[in-house]
């Protein structure tokens, strides 16, 4: 029953994130990326900061100045900037499909930089998954959209975030990390506004969409944390890929997108490779535990 609850929470979290992406994409039609980052960063930092204080967690800790936390915040900034820009410039289905390569990038990064043991099976899965990303991006071909590279940038940033999280001191709570990750978006957004388009006026509909993005983002984050706490990681984690299903449905129904065959095939390859990698890691972990 705990695993079923964890799966339900994970699916709900992915639905929340897909709805958040929908609101952000709509807002990006009228607001520059820098302004979006300032508003979402401020709102997210306030929301998670309030949740942290409600649970008795201090907002400031010397551990927040450690290298893993700094790298995690850097990864969050790069990942969020890349994905919000990708949402603004590319179809939701394309950006979300590429984002599914994040677990593969985490495995690759763990092997290259953390000394993790990765056998030939997982190396093969990573290579196949990256081939799936190339099918979606298709560099050098007629359907190539350079803006899709912002989604690749998001994958790199979020992989750095997840790798740094593994080395983050246990004394730093998840809500503290989330508070500072969102707070880092504020100066980034201000820099983009100073260098690029000026802030645009915000009407009631846009404010409502920004509020929807914040509510869905905070709810999704809370649900994913709870999912990982109540269920087994190996059982719950694969359901992260349901985010793409929700994104495809929203892309078709809300934005009138029609993903082509190469995008769908590439997305299927990325997901299959990621699921195999997760299954393989879980199997090896069980073997190591039994020893």
Short mmCIF file of C-alpha atoms in Angstrom, two decimals, residues 109-217:
data_model
loop_
_atom_site.label_atom_id
_atom_site.label_comp_id
_atom_site.label_asym_id
_atom_site.label_seq_id
_atom_site.Cartn_x
_atom_site.Cartn_y
_atom_site.Cartn_z
CA UNK A 109 27.84 12.20 -14.73
CA UNK A 110 28.12 9.80 -11.79
CA UNK A 111 30.38 7.56 -13.87
CA UNK A 112 32.57 10.36 -15.20
CA UNK A 113 32.89 12.57 -12.12
CA UNK A 114 31.93 10.54 -9.04
CA UNK A 115 33.67 7.28 -9.89
CA UNK A 116 30.43 5.28 -10.00
CA UNK A 117 30.78 1.79 -11.47
CA UNK A 118 28.78 1.60 -14.70
CA UNK A 119 28.85 -1.63 -16.67
CA UNK A 120 28.61 -2.06 -20.39
CA UNK A 121 24.84 -2.59 -20.24
CA UNK A 122 24.19 0.82 -18.71
CA UNK A 123 26.78 2.46 -20.97
CA UNK A 124 24.86 0.99 -23.90
CA UNK A 125 21.57 2.29 -22.48
CA UNK A 126 23.09 5.77 -22.11
CA UNK A 127 24.37 5.73 -25.69
CA UNK A 128 20.99 4.58 -27.02
CA UNK A 129 19.20 7.20 -24.95
CA UNK A 130 21.44 9.97 -26.28
CA UNK A 131 20.70 8.71 -29.79
CA UNK A 132 17.02 9.19 -28.95
CA UNK A 133 17.76 12.81 -27.97
CA UNK A 134 19.51 13.31 -31.32
CA UNK A 135 16.38 12.04 -33.09
CA UNK A 136 14.36 14.72 -31.31
CA UNK A 137 16.86 17.54 -31.82
CA UNK A 138 18.08 16.22 -35.24
CA UNK A 139 21.08 18.55 -35.66
CA UNK A 140 22.09 19.22 -39.23
CA UNK A 141 18.78 18.01 -40.64
CA UNK A 142 15.93 20.00 -42.17
CA UNK A 143 13.84 19.81 -39.00
CA UNK A 144 16.60 21.10 -36.72
CA UNK A 145 15.49 23.89 -34.36
CA UNK A 146 18.46 25.52 -32.56
CA UNK A 147 16.13 26.56 -29.73
CA UNK A 148 15.78 22.89 -28.78
CA UNK A 149 19.35 23.08 -27.50
CA UNK A 150 18.01 25.09 -24.54
CA UNK A 151 16.25 21.89 -23.44
CA UNK A 152 19.60 20.07 -23.70
CA UNK A 153 21.05 22.85 -21.54
CA UNK A 154 18.27 22.15 -19.02
CA UNK A 155 19.20 18.45 -18.93
CA UNK A 156 22.84 19.32 -18.18
CA UNK A 157 21.88 21.76 -15.43
CA UNK A 158 19.37 19.44 -13.76
CA UNK A 159 21.82 16.53 -13.92
CA UNK A 160 24.39 18.71 -12.13
CA UNK A 161 21.73 19.57 -9.55
CA UNK A 162 20.88 15.92 -8.90
CA UNK A 163 24.54 14.86 -8.72
CA UNK A 164 25.36 17.66 -6.28
CA UNK A 165 22.33 16.70 -4.18
CA UNK A 166 23.91 13.30 -3.53
CA UNK A 167 26.89 15.01 -1.88
CA UNK A 168 24.86 17.63 0.01
CA UNK A 169 25.20 17.40 3.82
CA UNK A 170 22.27 15.60 5.43
CA UNK A 171 21.89 18.51 7.83
CA UNK A 172 20.45 20.59 4.97
CA UNK A 173 16.74 19.91 4.53
CA UNK A 174 14.93 19.58 1.20
CA UNK A 175 12.87 22.71 1.87
CA UNK A 176 16.00 24.72 2.62
CA UNK A 177 17.54 23.58 -0.66
CA UNK A 178 14.38 24.47 -2.56
CA UNK A 179 14.22 27.91 -0.95
CA UNK A 180 17.75 28.83 -1.99
CA UNK A 181 17.41 27.28 -5.44
CA UNK A 182 14.39 29.51 -6.16
CA UNK A 183 16.05 32.53 -4.56
CA UNK A 184 18.96 32.15 -7.01
CA UNK A 185 16.54 32.75 -9.89
CA UNK A 186 15.93 36.33 -8.72
CA UNK A 187 19.39 37.78 -9.50
CA UNK A 188 19.54 35.74 -12.72
CA UNK A 189 16.25 37.18 -13.88
CA UNK A 190 17.35 40.73 -13.02
CA UNK A 191 20.53 40.26 -15.05
CA UNK A 192 18.53 39.03 -18.05
CA UNK A 193 16.19 42.00 -17.76
CA UNK A 194 19.16 44.38 -17.63
CA UNK A 195 20.74 42.82 -20.73
CA UNK A 196 17.63 41.96 -22.71
CA UNK A 197 13.97 42.89 -23.10
CA UNK A 198 12.50 45.21 -20.46
CA UNK A 199 9.70 44.03 -18.15
CA UNK A 200 6.27 43.94 -19.76
CA UNK A 201 2.97 45.00 -18.13
CA UNK A 202 1.07 42.15 -16.49
CA UNK A 203 -2.68 41.84 -16.82
CA UNK A 204 -5.04 39.83 -14.63
CA UNK A 205 -4.96 36.74 -16.86
CA UNK A 206 -1.16 36.65 -16.84
CA UNK A 207 -1.09 37.06 -13.06
CA UNK A 208 -3.52 34.15 -12.77
CA UNK A 209 -1.30 32.00 -14.96
CA UNK A 210 1.78 32.94 -12.93
CA UNK A 211 -0.13 31.99 -9.79
CA UNK A 212 -1.13 28.71 -11.38
CA UNK A 213 2.51 27.97 -12.26
CA UNK A 214 3.60 28.66 -8.66
CA UNK A 215 0.82 26.58 -7.11
CA UNK A 216 1.40 23.63 -9.45
CA UNK A 217 5.20 23.84 -9.00
#
